[in-house]
Amino acid sequence: MRLIEKVWFQGHPAKWLIVPLLLPLTVLFAVLSFFRRLAYQVGLFKQIKMSVPVVVVGNIGIGGNGKTPVTLYLVEKLTEQGIKVGVVSRGYGSKAPHYPYQVTDESTSEQAGDEPLLIFQRSAVPIVIGADRIQACQRLIELGCELIIADDGLQHYRLARDFEFVVVDGKRLFGNGLLLPAGPLRETRSRITRANCVIVNGLSSWPKQANACALPVLTMQLKASQVINVKSGANIELDTFLTQSLANNKRINALAGIGDPQRFFNTLELVGFNLVKVKGFVDHQAFSAHDLQQFPSDIPLLMTEKDAVKCADFAQDNYWYLPVDAEFSTNTDGESIARVMTKITALVNIHH
């Protein structure tokens, strides 16, 4: 984990030096963000309304909060209802030949970005990336999409939206509560109250506080049931994989290039693996074969699905990844993902 992230989320002693130095930039960022939002609210900047419903999945901070599993869940459930869904994404770190760019079977992680390629490989729905979300959405509409999910589009105010999900990391929450760069937040916590639904990833006491703002609050867990070989694509049930690794005392190596690598490592330990060597990389790390040479080949190397799409071209036989799915629980007040999905489905019916 980078030092600045330790300052943001763990209260590292360096905060007494770093935060005061960055506070003037944070004040400037806050002022610019405020007037930018205000410009859209008063109509100085124009919001563009698409001809189909747009559902935003985002967060108010940086780093991995679980947005991609939420997007995949929405795509799966809406597709099951016969709705043609498309996904629009910025495509962070992508180097596509042109924009907007439609992700295809031939796309590489370098062209499409890791998360868009992951979503496409898992869902096979149309995915279009580009900094101009309006053009990207228009392309999806031309492809016949009846509903668009904007992955990580909460702060892209030019794109009008019909429904907003804000995903919150139940463990890290909002770090030190400050805006960038002194803290990890892109918007203040009050922004959450203007969303339609909050999803808390992992067990947390925070939902009780969120209920005070009368928002639907859902609790989500990330569930893993199988491991997949990066090189061959072979699937093995997680319990079977654990049993097979008993001869090696369940010893594995692990890497993660996500917003919170430690969350992945904790998951592996909870499953029952004995972690020998672990390495956390920065989010969206562009892996090379050299990066993975530090891991011996005599025991399995486990990684996240997002990492696997970037390691496929040089994968070894011992490279495996652990796909996860969003699993929602009904809250004590009776709020459930089914009720929220009914509201989203209604948006499509209204447009029809």
PDB file of N, CA and C in Angstrom, residues 43-82:
ATOM      1  N   GLY A  43     -28.019  25.028 -14.516  1.00  0.00           N
ATOM      2  CA  GLY A  43     -28.164  24.978 -15.953  1.00  0.00           C
ATOM      3  C   GLY A  43     -27.085  25.688 -16.733  1.00  0.00           C
ATOM      4  N   LEU A  44     -26.038  26.179 -16.051  1.00  0.00           N
ATOM      5  CA  LEU A  44     -24.939  26.818 -16.760  1.00  0.00           C
ATOM      6  C   LEU A  44     -24.208  25.796 -17.627  1.00  0.00           C
ATOM      7  N   PHE A  45     -24.008  24.602 -17.061  1.00  0.00           N
ATOM      8  CA  PHE A  45     -23.533  23.457 -17.824  1.00  0.00           C
ATOM      9  C   PHE A  45     -24.729  22.567 -18.101  1.00  0.00           C
ATOM     10  N   LYS A  46     -24.813  22.062 -19.307  1.00  0.00           N
ATOM     11  CA  LYS A  46     -25.994  21.297 -19.707  1.00  0.00           C
ATOM     12  C   LYS A  46     -25.821  19.807 -19.447  1.00  0.00           C
ATOM     13  N   GLN A  47     -26.815  19.218 -18.789  1.00  0.00           N
ATOM     14  CA  GLN A  47     -26.875  17.764 -18.654  1.00  0.00           C
ATOM     15  C   GLN A  47     -27.563  17.172 -19.874  1.00  0.00           C
ATOM     16  N   ILE A  48     -27.044  16.057 -20.350  1.00  0.00           N
ATOM     17  CA  ILE A  48     -27.601  15.405 -21.521  1.00  0.00           C
ATOM     18  C   ILE A  48     -28.425  14.201 -21.088  1.00  0.00           C
ATOM     19  N   LYS A  49     -29.687  14.190 -21.486  1.00  0.00           N
ATOM     20  CA  LYS A  49     -30.594  13.090 -21.163  1.00  0.00           C
ATOM     21  C   LYS A  49     -30.621  12.110 -22.326  1.00  0.00           C
ATOM     22  N   MET A  50     -30.332  10.850 -22.033  1.00  0.00           N
ATOM     23  CA  MET A  50     -30.352   9.840 -23.077  1.00  0.00           C
ATOM     24  C   MET A  50     -31.779   9.356 -23.319  1.00  0.00           C
ATOM     25  N   SER A  51     -31.983   8.667 -24.427  1.00  0.00           N
ATOM     26  CA  SER A  51     -33.321   8.198 -24.790  1.00  0.00           C
ATOM     27  C   SER A  51     -33.689   6.885 -24.100  1.00  0.00           C
ATOM     28  N   VAL A  52     -32.758   6.323 -23.330  1.00  0.00           N
ATOM     29  CA  VAL A  52     -33.032   5.123 -22.529  1.00  0.00           C
ATOM     30  C   VAL A  52     -32.585   5.404 -21.103  1.00  0.00           C
ATOM     31  N   PRO A  53     -33.087   4.653 -20.121  1.00  0.00           N
ATOM     32  CA  PRO A  53     -32.688   4.894 -18.730  1.00  0.00           C
ATOM     33  C   PRO A  53     -31.191   4.670 -18.522  1.00  0.00           C
ATOM     34  N   VAL A  54     -30.607   5.494 -17.662  1.00  0.00           N
ATOM     35  CA  VAL A  54     -29.204   5.372 -17.288  1.00  0.00           C
ATOM     36  C   VAL A  54     -29.121   5.144 -15.780  1.00  0.00           C
ATOM     37  N   VAL A  55     -28.447   4.066 -15.396  1.00  0.00           N
ATOM     38  CA  VAL A  55     -28.247   3.722 -13.990  1.00  0.00           C
ATOM     39  C   VAL A  55     -26.766   3.851 -13.683  1.00  0.00           C
ATOM     40  N   VAL A  56     -26.438   4.683 -12.718  1.00  0.00           N
ATOM     41  CA  VAL A  56     -25.050   4.932 -12.353  1.00  0.00           C
ATOM     42  C   VAL A  56     -24.653   4.075 -11.157  1.00  0.00           C
ATOM     43  N   VAL A  57     -23.505   3.428 -11.249  1.00  0.00           N
ATOM     44  CA  VAL A  57     -22.909   2.716 -10.123  1.00  0.00           C
ATOM     45  C   VAL A  57     -21.594   3.414  -9.817  1.00  0.00           C
ATOM     46  N   GLY A  58     -21.501   4.056  -8.664  1.00  0.00           N
ATOM     47  CA  GLY A  58     -20.297   4.816  -8.366  1.00  0.00           C
ATOM     48  C   GLY A  58     -20.012   4.891  -6.884  1.00  0.00           C
ATOM     49  N   ASN A  59     -19.052   5.720  -6.528  1.00  0.00           N
ATOM     50  CA  ASN A  59     -18.742   5.961  -5.127  1.00  0.00           C
ATOM     51  C   ASN A  59     -18.234   7.384  -4.981  1.00  0.00           C
ATOM     52  N   ILE A  60     -18.067   7.819  -3.746  1.00  0.00           N
ATOM     53  CA  ILE A  60     -17.624   9.195  -3.516  1.00  0.00           C
ATOM     54  C   ILE A  60     -16.124   9.260  -3.266  1.00  0.00           C
ATOM     55  N   GLY A  61     -15.456   8.112  -3.238  1.00  0.00           N
ATOM     56  CA  GLY A  61     -14.026   8.083  -3.003  1.00  0.00           C
ATOM     57  C   GLY A  61     -13.312   7.348  -4.113  1.00  0.00           C
ATOM     58  N   ILE A  62     -11.998   7.196  -3.947  1.00  0.00           N
ATOM     59  CA  ILE A  62     -11.216   6.467  -4.927  1.00  0.00           C
ATOM     60  C   ILE A  62     -10.940   5.071  -4.385  1.00  0.00           C
ATOM     61  N   GLY A  63     -10.497   4.186  -5.271  1.00  0.00           N
ATOM     62  CA  GLY A  63     -10.162   2.830  -4.841  1.00  0.00           C
ATOM     63  C   GLY A  63     -11.309   1.873  -5.050  1.00  0.00           C
ATOM     64  N   GLY A  64     -10.997   0.603  -4.862  1.00  0.00           N
ATOM     65  CA  GLY A  64     -11.979  -0.443  -5.111  1.00  0.00           C
ATOM     66  C   GLY A  64     -12.975  -0.593  -3.980  1.00  0.00           C
ATOM     67  N   ASN A  65     -14.217  -0.287  -4.265  1.00  0.00           N
ATOM     68  CA  ASN A  65     -15.279  -0.425  -3.260  1.00  0.00           C
ATOM     69  C   ASN A  65     -16.222  -1.574  -3.561  1.00  0.00           C
ATOM     70  N   GLY A  66     -16.086  -2.188  -4.740  1.00  0.00           N
ATOM     71  CA  GLY A  66     -16.990  -3.268  -5.112  1.00  0.00           C
ATOM     72  C   GLY A  66     -17.962  -2.896  -6.200  1.00  0.00           C
ATOM     73  N   LYS A  67     -17.637  -1.853  -6.965  1.00  0.00           N
ATOM     74  CA  LYS A  67     -18.558  -1.410  -8.014  1.00  0.00           C
ATOM     75  C   LYS A  67     -18.716  -2.445  -9.119  1.00  0.00           C
ATOM     76  N   THR A  68     -17.622  -3.082  -9.508  1.00  0.00           N
ATOM     77  CA  THR A  68     -17.700  -4.034 -10.617  1.00  0.00           C
ATOM     78  C   THR A  68     -18.608  -5.223 -10.303  1.00  0.00           C
ATOM     79  N   PRO A  69     -18.512  -5.861  -9.127  1.00  0.00           N
ATOM     80  CA  PRO A  69     -19.474  -6.925  -8.806  1.00  0.00           C
ATOM     81  C   PRO A  69     -20.916  -6.448  -8.807  1.00  0.00           C
ATOM     82  N   VAL A  70     -21.157  -5.207  -8.379  1.00  0.00           N
ATOM     83  CA  VAL A  70     -22.516  -4.663  -8.415  1.00  0.00           C
ATOM     84  C   VAL A  70     -22.983  -4.517  -9.861  1.00  0.00           C
ATOM     85  N   THR A  71     -22.119  -3.983 -10.708  1.00  0.00           N
ATOM     86  CA  THR A  71     -22.466  -3.840 -12.131  1.00  0.00           C
ATOM     87  C   THR A  71     -22.788  -5.192 -12.750  1.00  0.00           C
ATOM     88  N   LEU A  72     -21.967  -6.194 -12.462  1.00  0.00           N
ATOM     89  CA  LEU A  72     -22.203  -7.536 -13.007  1.00  0.00           C
ATOM     90  C   LEU A  72     -23.520  -8.112 -12.499  1.00  0.00           C
ATOM     91  N   TYR A  73     -23.836  -7.877 -11.233  1.00  0.00           N
ATOM     92  CA  TYR A  73     -25.106  -8.366 -10.665  1.00  0.00           C
ATOM     93  C   TYR A  73     -26.283  -7.728 -11.398  1.00  0.00           C
ATOM     94  N   LEU A  74     -26.234  -6.410 -11.580  1.00  0.00           N
ATOM     95  CA  LEU A  74     -27.321  -5.710 -12.259  1.00  0.00           C
ATOM     96  C   LEU A  74     -27.487  -6.214 -13.690  1.00  0.00           C
ATOM     97  N   VAL A  75     -26.371  -6.374 -14.385  1.00  0.00           N
ATOM     98  CA  VAL A  75     -26.422  -6.864 -15.767  1.00  0.00           C
ATOM     99  C   VAL A  75     -27.081  -8.235 -15.817  1.00  0.00           C
ATOM    100  N   GLU A  76     -26.667  -9.129 -14.924  1.00  0.00           N
ATOM    101  CA  GLU A  76     -27.205 -10.494 -14.929  1.00  0.00           C
ATOM    102  C   GLU A  76     -28.710 -10.509 -14.668  1.00  0.00           C
ATOM    103  N   LYS A  77     -29.142  -9.788 -13.640  1.00  0.00           N
ATOM    104  CA  LYS A  77     -30.556  -9.825 -13.260  1.00  0.00           C
ATOM    105  C   LYS A  77     -31.448  -9.145 -14.298  1.00  0.00           C
ATOM    106  N   LEU A  78     -30.986  -8.049 -14.858  1.00  0.00           N
ATOM    107  CA  LEU A  78     -31.785  -7.353 -15.868  1.00  0.00           C
ATOM    108  C   LEU A  78     -31.842  -8.144 -17.168  1.00  0.00           C
ATOM    109  N   THR A  79     -30.732  -8.797 -17.526  1.00  0.00           N
ATOM    110  CA  THR A  79     -30.723  -9.636 -18.723  1.00  0.00           C
ATOM    111  C   THR A  79     -31.677 -10.806 -18.575  1.00  0.00           C
ATOM    112  N   GLU A  80     -31.751 -11.370 -17.377  1.00  0.00           N
ATOM    113  CA  GLU A  80     -32.677 -12.475 -17.116  1.00  0.00           C
ATOM    114  C   GLU A  80     -34.124 -12.058 -17.350  1.00  0.00           C
ATOM    115  N   GLN A  81     -34.408 -10.765 -17.199  1.00  0.00           N
ATOM    116  CA  GLN A  81     -35.768 -10.265 -17.421  1.00  0.00           C
ATOM    117  C   GLN A  81     -36.003  -9.862 -18.876  1.00  0.00           C
ATOM    118  N   GLY A  82     -35.053 -10.159 -19.731  1.00  0.00           N
ATOM    119  CA  GLY A  82     -35.223  -9.865 -21.152  1.00  0.00           C
ATOM    120  C   GLY A  82     -34.880  -8.450 -21.547  1.00  0.00           C
TER     121      GLY A  82
END
